[in-house]
Coordinates of C-alpha atoms and ligand atoms in Angstrom, one line a residue:
M5 CA 133.3 109.5 80.5
K6 CA 130.3 107.2 80.3
S7 CA 126.8 108.7 80.1
G8 CA 123.4 107.7 79.2
F9 CA 119.6 107.2 79.9
V10 CA 118.3 104.3 82.2
T11 CA 114.5 103.7 82.7
I12 CA 113.1 102.0 85.8
V13 CA 110.1 99.9 85.1
G14 CA 108.0 97.3 87.2
R15 CA 104.7 96.7 88.8
P16 CA 103.1 99.2 91.2
N17 CA 104.6 99.2 94.6
V18 CA 107.7 97.4 93.8
G19 CA 110.0 100.2 95.0
K20 CA 110.8 102.2 91.8
S21 CA 110.5 105.7 93.4
T22 CA 112.4 104.6 96.4
L23 CA 115.2 103.5 94.2
L24 CA 115.2 106.6 92.1
N25 CA 115.4 108.7 95.3
R26 CA 118.3 106.6 96.5
L27 CA 120.2 106.9 93.1
A28 CA 119.6 110.7 92.9
G29 CA 120.7 111.2 96.5
Q30 CA 117.6 113.2 97.4
K31 CA 113.8 112.9 97.5
I32 CA 112.5 113.7 94.0
A33 CA 109.7 111.1 93.6
I34 CA 106.9 110.6 96.3
V35 CA 106.7 107.1 97.9
T36 CA 103.7 105.5 99.6
N37 CA 102.6 102.0 100.5
K38 CA 99.8 102.3 97.9
P39 CA 100.1 100.9 94.4
Q40 CA 100.0 103.5 91.5
T41 CA 101.5 106.3 93.3
T42 CA 103.7 107.6 90.6
R43 CA 101.8 109.2 87.6
T44 CA 104.4 110.6 85.3
A45 CA 108.0 110.0 84.2
I46 CA 110.2 111.5 86.8
T47 CA 114.0 112.0 86.2
G48 CA 116.8 111.8 88.6
I49 CA 120.5 112.4 87.6
L50 CA 123.4 110.7 89.1
N51 CA 126.8 112.3 88.6
R52 CA 130.0 110.4 89.3
D53 CA 133.5 111.6 88.1
D54 CA 133.5 109.1 85.4
A55 CA 129.8 109.0 84.6
Q56 CA 126.6 110.8 84.3
I57 CA 123.4 108.5 84.4
I58 CA 119.9 110.0 83.8
F59 CA 117.5 107.6 85.4
T60 CA 113.8 107.8 84.8
D61 CA 111.2 106.5 87.3
T62 CA 107.8 105.4 85.7
P63 CA 104.3 104.6 86.9
G64 CA 103.8 101.0 87.8
I65 CA 102.8 98.8 85.0
H66 CA 99.2 97.7 85.3
K67 CA 96.1 97.1 83.1
P68 CA 94.7 100.6 82.6
K69 CA 91.1 101.0 84.0
N70 CA 90.6 104.6 82.9
K71 CA 92.0 107.3 80.7
L72 CA 94.5 108.3 83.4
G73 CA 95.7 104.8 83.4
E74 CA 96.0 104.8 79.6
K75 CA 98.0 107.9 79.9
M76 CA 100.4 106.4 82.6
A77 CA 100.9 103.2 80.2
E78 CA 101.9 105.5 77.3
T79 CA 104.3 107.3 79.6
I80 CA 106.0 104.1 80.4
D81 CA 106.2 102.9 76.8
D82 CA 107.7 106.5 75.8
A83 CA 110.2 106.5 78.6
S84 CA 111.4 103.0 77.7
S85 CA 112.1 103.4 74.1
G86 CA 115.6 104.5 73.0
V87 CA 117.2 104.2 76.2
D88 CA 120.6 102.6 77.0
V89 CA 119.4 100.5 79.7
I90 CA 116.2 99.2 81.4
L91 CA 116.1 98.4 85.2
Y92 CA 113.3 95.8 85.6
L93 CA 112.3 95.8 89.3
I94 CA 110.7 92.7 90.8
D95 CA 109.6 92.4 94.4
G96 CA 111.8 90.1 96.3
T97 CA 109.0 89.0 98.6
D98 CA 107.0 87.7 95.5
K99 CA 106.6 84.0 95.7
G100 CA 106.4 83.3 91.9
I101 CA 106.3 85.4 88.6
G102 CA 102.6 85.8 88.6
T103 CA 100.3 87.3 86.0
A104 CA 101.3 90.9 86.4
N105 CA 105.0 90.1 86.0
E106 CA 104.3 87.7 83.1
Y107 CA 102.9 90.7 81.3
I108 CA 105.6 93.0 82.2
L109 CA 108.3 90.4 81.3
K110 CA 106.9 90.2 77.8
K111 CA 107.0 93.9 77.5
V112 CA 110.5 94.2 78.8
I113 CA 111.6 91.5 76.2
D114 CA 109.9 93.3 73.4
Y115 CA 111.7 96.6 74.4
K116 CA 114.8 94.8 73.1
T117 CA 117.1 96.9 75.4
K118 CA 119.9 95.8 77.7
T119 CA 117.9 95.0 80.8
I120 CA 119.1 94.3 84.5
L121 CA 116.7 92.3 86.7
V122 CA 116.6 94.2 90.0
I123 CA 115.3 92.3 92.9
T124 CA 114.1 94.8 95.5
K125 CA 113.2 94.8 99.2
V126 CA 115.9 92.2 100.0
D127 CA 115.9 93.4 103.7
L128 CA 112.4 91.5 103.8
V129 CA 113.5 88.4 102.0
Q130 CA 114.7 84.9 102.9
K131 CA 117.7 83.8 100.9
E132 CA 116.0 80.7 99.7
N133 CA 113.3 82.9 97.9
L134 CA 115.7 85.1 96.5
L135 CA 117.5 82.0 94.8
E136 CA 114.2 80.7 93.7
L137 CA 113.3 84.0 91.9
I138 CA 116.8 84.3 90.3
K139 CA 116.3 80.9 89.1
M140 CA 112.8 81.3 87.7
Y141 CA 113.6 84.7 85.9
S142 CA 117.0 83.7 84.6
E143 CA 115.2 80.8 82.7
R144 CA 113.0 83.3 80.9
H145 CA 115.3 85.9 79.7
N146 CA 119.0 86.6 79.2
F147 CA 119.4 89.5 81.6
E148 CA 122.6 91.5 81.6
A149 CA 122.6 91.0 85.4
I150 CA 120.4 90.1 88.3
I151 CA 121.1 92.2 91.2
P152 CA 119.4 92.2 94.5
I153 CA 119.0 95.3 96.5
S154 CA 117.5 97.1 99.4
A155 CA 116.8 100.8 98.4
K156 CA 115.5 101.3 101.9
E157 CA 118.8 100.3 103.6
D158 CA 121.1 101.2 100.7
D159 CA 122.2 97.6 100.2
G160 CA 123.3 96.5 96.7
V161 CA 122.6 99.9 95.1
D162 CA 126.3 100.7 94.6
V163 CA 126.7 97.4 92.7
L164 CA 123.8 98.2 90.6
V165 CA 125.3 101.6 89.6
D166 CA 128.7 100.0 88.8
K167 CA 126.8 97.5 86.4
V168 CA 124.9 100.3 84.9
V169 CA 128.1 102.3 84.1
E170 CA 129.6 99.2 82.7
L171 CA 126.7 98.9 80.2
L172 CA 126.5 102.6 79.2
P173 CA 128.4 104.0 76.1
E174 CA 131.1 106.7 76.1
G175 CA 129.2 110.0 76.1
P176 CA 129.0 113.6 76.9
L177 CA 127.7 115.5 80.0
Y178 CA 123.9 115.8 79.0
Y179 CA 123.1 118.0 82.0
D180 CA 125.0 120.4 84.2
R181 CA 126.4 118.8 87.2
E182 CA 124.2 120.7 89.7
E183 CA 121.1 119.6 88.0
F184 CA 119.3 116.6 89.6
T185 CA 115.8 116.2 88.0
N186 CA 113.3 117.3 85.4
Q187 CA 110.8 118.2 88.1
T188 CA 110.0 121.8 88.6
E189 CA 109.7 123.2 92.2
R190 CA 106.0 123.4 91.5
Q191 CA 105.6 119.8 90.6
I192 CA 107.6 118.8 93.5
I193 CA 105.1 120.9 95.8
E194 CA 102.0 119.4 94.1
E195 CA 103.4 115.9 94.5
T196 CA 104.4 116.5 98.2
I197 CA 100.9 117.4 98.9
R198 CA 99.5 114.5 97.0
E199 CA 101.8 112.2 99.0
K200 CA 100.7 113.6 102.4
A201 CA 96.9 113.4 101.3
L202 CA 97.5 109.7 100.2
K203 CA 99.1 108.8 103.5
V204 CA 96.6 110.8 105.7
L205 CA 93.6 109.6 104.0
D206 CA 94.8 106.0 103.9
D207 CA 92.4 103.9 101.9
E208 CA 89.4 106.2 102.3
I209 CA 90.0 107.8 98.9
P210 CA 92.6 105.8 97.2
H211 CA 93.5 107.3 93.9
G212 CA 91.0 109.8 92.7
I213 CA 92.9 112.9 93.9
A214 CA 95.1 115.3 92.1
V215 CA 96.8 118.5 93.2
E216 CA 97.4 121.8 91.4
V217 CA 99.3 124.8 92.7
M218 CA 97.3 127.7 91.9
S219 CA 99.6 130.5 93.1
M220 CA 103.1 130.9 94.7
K221 CA 104.2 134.3 95.6
K222 CA 107.2 135.4 97.5
R223 CA 106.6 138.1 100.4
K224 CA 108.6 141.3 99.7
G225 CA 111.9 141.4 101.8
K226 CA 111.1 138.1 103.5
K227 CA 112.1 134.5 103.2
L228 CA 108.5 133.5 103.1
Y229 CA 106.3 132.1 100.2
D230 CA 102.5 132.2 100.1
I231 CA 101.4 129.1 98.3
E232 CA 97.7 128.2 97.3
A233 CA 96.9 124.8 96.0
T234 CA 93.8 122.8 95.1
I235 CA 93.2 119.2 95.9
Y236 CA 90.9 117.8 93.2
C237 CA 88.7 114.7 94.0
E238 CA 86.1 112.8 92.1
R239 CA 83.0 113.0 94.4
K240 CA 81.2 115.4 96.7
S241 CA 81.4 112.7 99.4
H242 CA 85.1 112.5 99.0
K243 CA 85.6 116.2 99.5
G244 CA 84.0 115.8 103.0
I245 CA 86.3 113.0 103.8
I246 CA 89.4 114.9 102.6
I247 CA 88.4 118.1 104.8
G248 CA 87.4 115.8 107.8
K249 CA 85.7 116.7 110.7
D250 CA 86.1 120.4 111.7
G251 CA 88.7 120.6 108.9
E252 CA 91.0 118.4 110.9
K253 CA 92.2 116.0 108.1
L254 CA 92.9 118.9 105.7
K255 CA 94.9 120.6 108.4
V256 CA 97.1 117.6 109.0
I257 CA 97.8 117.2 105.2
G258 CA 98.7 120.8 105.0
T259 CA 101.0 120.8 108.0
R260 CA 102.9 117.7 106.8
A261 CA 103.3 119.0 103.2
R262 CA 104.4 122.5 104.6
E263 CA 107.1 120.9 106.7
D264 CA 108.6 119.1 103.7
I265 CA 108.2 122.0 101.3
E266 CA 110.0 124.3 103.9
E267 CA 112.9 121.8 104.1
M268 CA 113.1 121.6 100.4
M269 CA 112.8 125.4 99.6
Q270 CA 114.8 126.3 102.9
C271 CA 112.3 129.2 103.7
S272 CA 109.2 129.7 105.5
I273 CA 105.8 128.6 103.6
N274 CA 102.3 129.7 104.3
L275 CA 100.3 126.9 102.7
Q276 CA 96.6 127.3 101.8
L277 CA 94.7 124.2 100.6
W278 CA 91.4 124.1 98.9
V279 CA 89.4 121.0 98.0
K280 CA 87.3 120.8 94.7
V281 CA 85.2 118.3 93.1
K282 CA 85.8 117.4 89.4
E283 CA 83.4 114.4 88.9
G284 CA 85.0 111.5 87.2
W285 CA 88.1 113.5 86.1
R286 CA 90.2 110.4 85.4
D287 CA 88.0 109.2 82.7
N288 CA 87.1 112.4 81.0
S289 CA 89.6 113.7 78.5
S290 CA 89.1 117.4 79.0
K291 CA 88.8 117.3 82.8
L292 CA 91.9 115.0 82.8
N293 CA 93.8 117.5 80.9
Q294 CA 92.6 120.4 83.3
V295 CA 93.6 118.4 86.3
F296 CA 96.5 116.1 85.2
K297 CA 99.3 117.9 83.7
G298 CA 101.5 114.8 83.0
Ligands
GTP313 N1 111.3 97.0 103.2 C1 111.5 97.8 102.2 N2 110.5 98.5 101.7 C2 110.7 99.2 100.5 C3 112.0 99.1 99.7 N3 111.9 99.9 98.7 C4 110.6 100.3 98.8 N4 109.8 99.9 99.9 C5 108.5 100.2 100.2 O1 107.7 99.9 99.3 C6 106.5 100.6 99.0 C7 106.4 101.2 97.7 O2 107.5 101.9 97.3 P1 107.6 102.9 96.1 O3 108.9 103.4 95.9 O4 106.5 104.0 96.2 O5 107.1 102.0 95.0 P2 106.9 102.2 93.4 O6 107.3 101.1 92.7 O7 107.3 103.7 93.1 O8 105.3 102.3 93.3 P3 104.2 102.9 92.2 O9 104.7 104.5 92.1 O10 103.0 102.8 92.8 O11 104.4 102.2 91.0 C8 106.8 102.0 100.1 O12 106.1 101.6 101.2 C9 108.3 101.9 100.3 O13 108.7 102.2 101.6 C10 113.0 98.4 100.4 O14 114.1 98.3 99.9 N5 112.8 97.7 101.5
MG314 MG1 106.5 105.3 92.3

């Protein structure tokens, strides 16, 4: 039996959460086309007859611009220390290494942990570009392996898992086989609402929102939950945008989130959403602690 801990790192939007969901076989981490979607370390567990691998998805590595960004950076370093293997993801559509990846490459080398370079989104990539990237990166560090994948099309992911298992030590089962994540139901609900908000709002309010479930109650004798949640934003003007004309935007966010939550919980949901302003919460320690529980 092989077992161990594997952390997924890389720049924002490279496909870390998409890969985590594919590895865990279910949706645990939210995915959007916007950078800096993931804010905390999210664990997904893969069980095989011969192995148990605990994968941790992390926020995209970037230069912190506020206190939230600093917390996210700390999360990445914490999640990357003392693990057995690091998966360093780069985007297959990148043309060169670039400044962001120069910074990450240095960090990854500093971690001094066995690292697999994973080239993502190969469904979008010309072979020549792939070979170019492999050449550039292999000249910079002695990776345990370089593996191209498409998490979207489930291409190369099994090769990646085999390589990870090969690198893991003999070990015990760390978690019961039916466990698949460190995320609570409440956290998954909050993240689902945030995902829908990011998608529905598009670029209007990029990153300044947070979601908190205020209450969650089961109706007696029914397969129905009443859930109340608050969407926090940074400015009064943002509140108007989130709610939309005649409440239209908030309604769409609520409907889409409800559908996903119902599927996850296998029961009916009555979801009530509220929008509140917490001015500048991402850069104020006490407000950050109130809103962001990561
Ligand atoms: N075509 C293609 N798109 C992908 C693939 N993997 C991820 N994407 C897309 O890339 C975007 C970012 O994916 P995420 O998984 O959220 O990326 P991330 O690295 O977790 O991003 P952050 O949490 O912001 O750091 C989404 O629009 C995904 O659908 C892939 O294999 N192929
Ligand atoms: Mg992510």
